[in-house]
C-alpha cells in the first residue's frame, strides 16, 4: 500500500519505525459530511497494526484542481 511520510513508535519492535497504510475502509462515516475513510497504519518492519485514523475521502480527479 502507500508508505506514509511520518514515523510512529512500534511496541512490538520497541523502536520508532516508518509506517504504511495497510488497510482502508472507504466512506465509513456517512453521517459526517464531508466523507472520511478509516485507515489502519502498520509498521514496515513487523507488519503489525499500530493505529487507526480517519482521512478525508478524495474522489478520483479531485486531488488536482
mmCIF file of N, CA and C in Angstrom:
data_model
loop_
_atom_site.group_PDB
_atom_site.id
_atom_site.type_symbol
_atom_site.label_atom_id
_atom_site.label_comp_id
_atom_site.label_asym_id
_atom_site.label_seq_id
_atom_site.Cartn_x
_atom_site.Cartn_y
_atom_site.Cartn_z
ATOM 1 N N UNK A 1 0.832 -1.185 0.000
ATOM 2 C CA UNK A 1 0.000 0.000 0.000
ATOM 3 C C UNK A 1 0.878 1.251 0.000
ATOM 4 N N UNK A 2 0.349 2.330 0.497
ATOM 5 C CA UNK A 2 1.020 3.630 0.448
ATOM 6 C C UNK A 2 1.881 3.863 1.696
ATOM 7 N N UNK A 3 3.186 4.137 1.501
ATOM 8 C CA UNK A 3 4.073 4.491 2.608
ATOM 9 C C UNK A 3 3.786 5.934 3.007
ATOM 10 N N UNK A 4 3.642 6.163 4.307
ATOM 11 C CA UNK A 4 3.306 7.493 4.808
ATOM 12 C C UNK A 4 4.578 8.234 5.200
ATOM 13 N N UNK A 5 4.516 9.545 5.231
ATOM 14 C CA UNK A 5 5.710 10.347 5.481
ATOM 15 C C UNK A 5 5.854 10.741 6.950
ATOM 16 N N UNK A 6 5.522 9.835 7.865
ATOM 17 C CA UNK A 6 5.772 10.066 9.286
ATOM 18 C C UNK A 6 6.131 8.747 9.958
ATOM 19 N N UNK A 7 6.634 8.833 11.184
ATOM 20 C CA UNK A 7 7.079 7.655 11.921
ATOM 21 C C UNK A 7 6.308 7.552 13.224
ATOM 22 N N UNK A 8 6.133 6.316 13.699
ATOM 23 C CA UNK A 8 5.456 6.059 14.966
ATOM 24 C C UNK A 8 6.264 5.049 15.774
ATOM 25 N N UNK A 9 5.978 4.988 17.070
ATOM 26 C CA UNK A 9 6.635 4.009 17.922
ATOM 27 C C UNK A 9 5.897 2.679 17.817
ATOM 28 N N UNK A 10 6.634 1.606 17.566
ATOM 29 C CA UNK A 10 6.059 0.260 17.493
ATOM 30 C C UNK A 10 6.382 -0.470 18.796
ATOM 31 N N UNK A 11 5.359 -0.919 19.506
ATOM 32 C CA UNK A 11 5.572 -1.632 20.770
ATOM 33 C C UNK A 11 6.205 -2.994 20.550
ATOM 34 N N UNK A 12 5.903 -3.623 19.438
ATOM 35 C CA UNK A 12 6.463 -4.945 19.150
ATOM 36 C C UNK A 12 7.950 -4.855 18.829
ATOM 37 N N UNK A 13 8.349 -3.907 17.993
ATOM 38 C CA UNK A 13 9.764 -3.712 17.617
ATOM 39 C C UNK A 13 10.539 -2.929 18.679
ATOM 40 N N UNK A 14 9.811 -2.189 19.518
ATOM 41 C CA UNK A 14 10.389 -1.340 20.566
ATOM 42 C C UNK A 14 11.315 -0.266 20.007
ATOM 43 N N UNK A 15 10.867 0.350 18.921
ATOM 44 C CA UNK A 15 11.620 1.458 18.336
ATOM 45 C C UNK A 15 10.698 2.288 17.450
ATOM 46 N N UNK A 16 11.183 3.443 17.025
ATOM 47 C CA UNK A 16 10.437 4.303 16.110
ATOM 48 C C UNK A 16 10.673 3.797 14.693
ATOM 49 N N UNK A 17 9.583 3.575 13.971
ATOM 50 C CA UNK A 17 9.665 2.957 12.644
ATOM 51 C C UNK A 17 8.872 3.760 11.621
ATOM 52 N N UNK A 18 9.172 3.548 10.355
ATOM 53 C CA UNK A 18 8.349 4.079 9.270
ATOM 54 C C UNK A 18 7.050 3.291 9.241
ATOM 55 N N UNK A 19 5.993 3.919 8.766
ATOM 56 C CA UNK A 19 4.689 3.261 8.725
ATOM 57 C C UNK A 19 4.109 3.323 7.319
ATOM 58 N N UNK A 20 3.157 2.451 7.055
ATOM 59 C CA UNK A 20 2.462 2.450 5.777
ATOM 60 C C UNK A 20 0.977 2.203 6.004
ATOM 61 N N UNK A 21 0.190 2.561 5.021
ATOM 62 C CA UNK A 21 -1.260 2.370 5.064
ATOM 63 C C UNK A 21 -1.544 0.924 4.668
ATOM 64 N N UNK A 22 -1.946 0.090 5.628
ATOM 65 C CA UNK A 22 -2.141 -1.327 5.325
ATOM 66 C C UNK A 22 -3.595 -1.682 5.014
ATOM 67 N N UNK A 23 -4.545 -0.850 5.432
ATOM 68 C CA UNK A 23 -5.954 -1.139 5.129
ATOM 69 C C UNK A 23 -6.735 0.165 5.109
ATOM 70 N N UNK A 24 -7.691 0.264 4.193
ATOM 71 C CA UNK A 24 -8.534 1.458 4.082
ATOM 72 C C UNK A 24 -9.986 1.027 3.904
ATOM 73 N N UNK A 25 -10.858 1.553 4.778
ATOM 74 C CA UNK A 25 -12.301 1.368 4.640
ATOM 75 C C UNK A 25 -12.856 2.692 4.148
ATOM 76 N N UNK A 26 -13.406 2.693 2.952
ATOM 77 C CA UNK A 26 -13.845 3.942 2.337
ATOM 78 C C UNK A 26 -15.226 4.370 2.810
ATOM 79 N N UNK A 27 -15.329 5.655 3.112
ATOM 80 C CA UNK A 27 -16.586 6.323 3.469
ATOM 81 C C UNK A 27 -17.341 5.578 4.565
ATOM 82 N N UNK A 28 -16.700 5.342 5.702
ATOM 83 C CA UNK A 28 -17.328 4.590 6.784
ATOM 84 C C UNK A 28 -18.154 5.452 7.730
ATOM 85 N N UNK A 29 -18.064 6.763 7.611
ATOM 86 C CA UNK A 29 -18.812 7.658 8.488
ATOM 87 C C UNK A 29 -19.810 8.474 7.668
ATOM 88 N N UNK A 30 -20.895 7.850 7.189
ATOM 89 C CA UNK A 30 -21.816 8.553 6.280
ATOM 90 C C UNK A 30 -22.583 9.691 6.946
ATOM 91 N N UNK A 31 -22.699 9.679 8.282
ATOM 92 C CA UNK A 31 -23.443 10.741 8.954
ATOM 93 C C UNK A 31 -22.641 12.033 9.051
ATOM 94 N N UNK A 32 -21.342 11.974 8.778
ATOM 95 C CA UNK A 32 -20.481 13.156 8.836
ATOM 96 C C UNK A 32 -20.182 13.618 7.416
ATOM 97 N N UNK A 33 -20.393 14.889 7.161
ATOM 98 C CA UNK A 33 -20.050 15.458 5.855
ATOM 99 C C UNK A 33 -18.911 16.429 6.047
ATOM 100 N N UNK A 34 -17.861 16.422 5.301
ATOM 101 C CA UNK A 34 -17.576 15.568 4.154
ATOM 102 C C UNK A 34 -17.268 14.137 4.585
ATOM 103 N N UNK A 35 -17.154 13.252 3.617
ATOM 104 C CA UNK A 35 -16.953 11.838 3.903
ATOM 105 C C UNK A 35 -15.498 11.551 4.268
ATOM 106 N N UNK A 36 -15.314 10.612 5.194
ATOM 107 C CA UNK A 36 -13.991 10.228 5.657
ATOM 108 C C UNK A 36 -13.750 8.745 5.427
ATOM 109 N N UNK A 37 -12.474 8.369 5.282
ATOM 110 C CA UNK A 37 -12.064 6.974 5.191
ATOM 111 C C UNK A 37 -11.380 6.594 6.499
ATOM 112 N N UNK A 38 -11.549 5.342 6.930
ATOM 113 C CA UNK A 38 -10.872 4.832 8.110
ATOM 114 C C UNK A 38 -9.631 4.085 7.644
ATOM 115 N N UNK A 39 -8.451 4.522 8.095
ATOM 116 C CA UNK A 39 -7.183 3.971 7.628
ATOM 117 C C UNK A 39 -6.477 3.285 8.788
ATOM 118 N N UNK A 40 -5.996 2.057 8.557
ATOM 119 C CA UNK A 40 -5.171 1.356 9.528
ATOM 120 C C UNK A 40 -3.719 1.537 9.127
ATOM 121 N N UNK A 41 -2.897 1.986 10.082
ATOM 122 C CA UNK A 41 -1.478 2.245 9.839
ATOM 123 C C UNK A 41 -0.676 1.107 10.459
ATOM 124 N N UNK A 42 0.278 0.529 9.685
ATOM 125 C CA UNK A 42 1.056 -0.618 10.139
ATOM 126 C C UNK A 42 2.551 -0.333 10.103
ATOM 127 N N UNK A 43 3.300 -1.089 10.891
ATOM 128 C CA UNK A 43 4.757 -0.992 10.959
ATOM 129 C C UNK A 43 5.368 -1.613 9.707
ATOM 130 N N UNK A 44 6.391 -0.964 9.134
ATOM 131 C CA UNK A 44 7.047 -1.508 7.941
ATOM 132 C C UNK A 44 7.978 -2.665 8.279
ATOM 133 N N UNK A 45 8.383 -2.795 9.539
ATOM 134 C CA UNK A 45 9.314 -3.854 9.943
ATOM 135 C C UNK A 45 8.570 -5.149 10.276
ATOM 136 N N UNK A 46 7.644 -5.087 11.248
ATOM 137 C CA UNK A 46 6.963 -6.305 11.714
ATOM 138 C C UNK A 46 5.561 -6.482 11.134
ATOM 139 N N UNK A 47 5.049 -5.492 10.403
ATOM 140 C CA UNK A 47 3.735 -5.529 9.736
ATOM 141 C C UNK A 47 2.550 -5.545 10.699
ATOM 142 N N UNK A 48 2.754 -5.264 11.979
ATOM 143 C CA UNK A 48 1.658 -5.211 12.947
ATOM 144 C C UNK A 48 0.931 -3.874 12.856
ATOM 145 N N UNK A 49 -0.407 -3.875 13.040
ATOM 146 C CA UNK A 49 -1.150 -2.614 13.021
ATOM 147 C C UNK A 49 -0.800 -1.770 14.246
ATOM 148 N N UNK A 50 -0.611 -0.463 14.029
ATOM 149 C CA UNK A 50 -0.240 0.438 15.116
ATOM 150 C C UNK A 50 -1.402 1.303 15.569
ATOM 151 N N UNK A 51 -2.176 1.832 14.622
ATOM 152 C CA UNK A 51 -3.304 2.691 14.990
ATOM 153 C C UNK A 51 -4.264 2.833 13.818
ATOM 154 N N UNK A 52 -5.450 3.334 14.139
ATOM 155 C CA UNK A 52 -6.439 3.649 13.106
ATOM 156 C C UNK A 52 -6.662 5.146 13.134
ATOM 157 N N UNK A 53 -6.851 5.727 11.948
ATOM 158 C CA UNK A 53 -7.105 7.163 11.858
ATOM 159 C C UNK A 53 -8.069 7.429 10.715
ATOM 160 N N UNK A 54 -8.665 8.608 10.723
ATOM 161 C CA UNK A 54 -9.564 8.991 9.641
ATOM 162 C C UNK A 54 -8.852 9.963 8.720
ATOM 163 N N UNK A 55 -9.223 9.903 7.452
ATOM 164 C CA UNK A 55 -8.638 10.776 6.439
ATOM 165 C C UNK A 55 -9.760 11.207 5.502
ATOM 166 N N UNK A 56 -9.704 12.444 5.055
ATOM 167 C CA UNK A 56 -10.722 12.970 4.159
ATOM 168 C C UNK A 56 -10.761 12.154 2.877
ATOM 169 N N UNK A 57 -11.946 11.734 2.463
ATOM 170 C CA UNK A 57 -12.109 10.922 1.256
ATOM 171 C C UNK A 57 -11.935 11.790 0.019
ATOM 172 N N UNK A 58 -11.069 11.370 -0.885
ATOM 173 C CA UNK A 58 -10.861 12.087 -2.148
ATOM 174 C C UNK A 58 -11.391 11.243 -3.286
ATOM 175 N N UNK A 59 -12.198 11.853 -4.118
ATOM 176 C CA UNK A 59 -12.684 11.170 -5.310
ATOM 177 C C UNK A 59 -11.641 11.285 -6.405
ATOM 178 N N UNK A 60 -11.689 10.399 -7.375
ATOM 179 C CA UNK A 60 -10.731 10.435 -8.475
ATOM 180 C C UNK A 60 -10.855 11.742 -9.240
ATOM 181 N N UNK A 61 -9.723 12.377 -9.506
ATOM 182 C CA UNK A 61 -9.717 13.614 -10.264
ATOM 183 C C UNK A 61 -9.889 14.869 -9.431
ATOM 184 N N UNK A 62 -10.178 14.733 -8.129
ATOM 185 C CA UNK A 62 -10.375 15.897 -7.270
ATOM 186 C C UNK A 62 -9.085 16.418 -6.670
ATOM 187 N N UNK A 63 -8.036 15.589 -6.606
ATOM 188 C CA UNK A 63 -6.828 15.991 -5.902
ATOM 189 C C UNK A 63 -6.034 17.065 -6.632
ATOM 190 N N UNK A 64 -6.216 17.255 -7.931
ATOM 191 C CA UNK A 64 -5.516 18.308 -8.676
ATOM 192 C C UNK A 64 -6.542 19.219 -9.332
ATOM 193 N N UNK A 65 -6.605 20.450 -8.827
ATOM 194 C CA UNK A 65 -7.567 21.394 -9.398
ATOM 195 C C UNK A 65 -6.874 22.651 -9.821
#
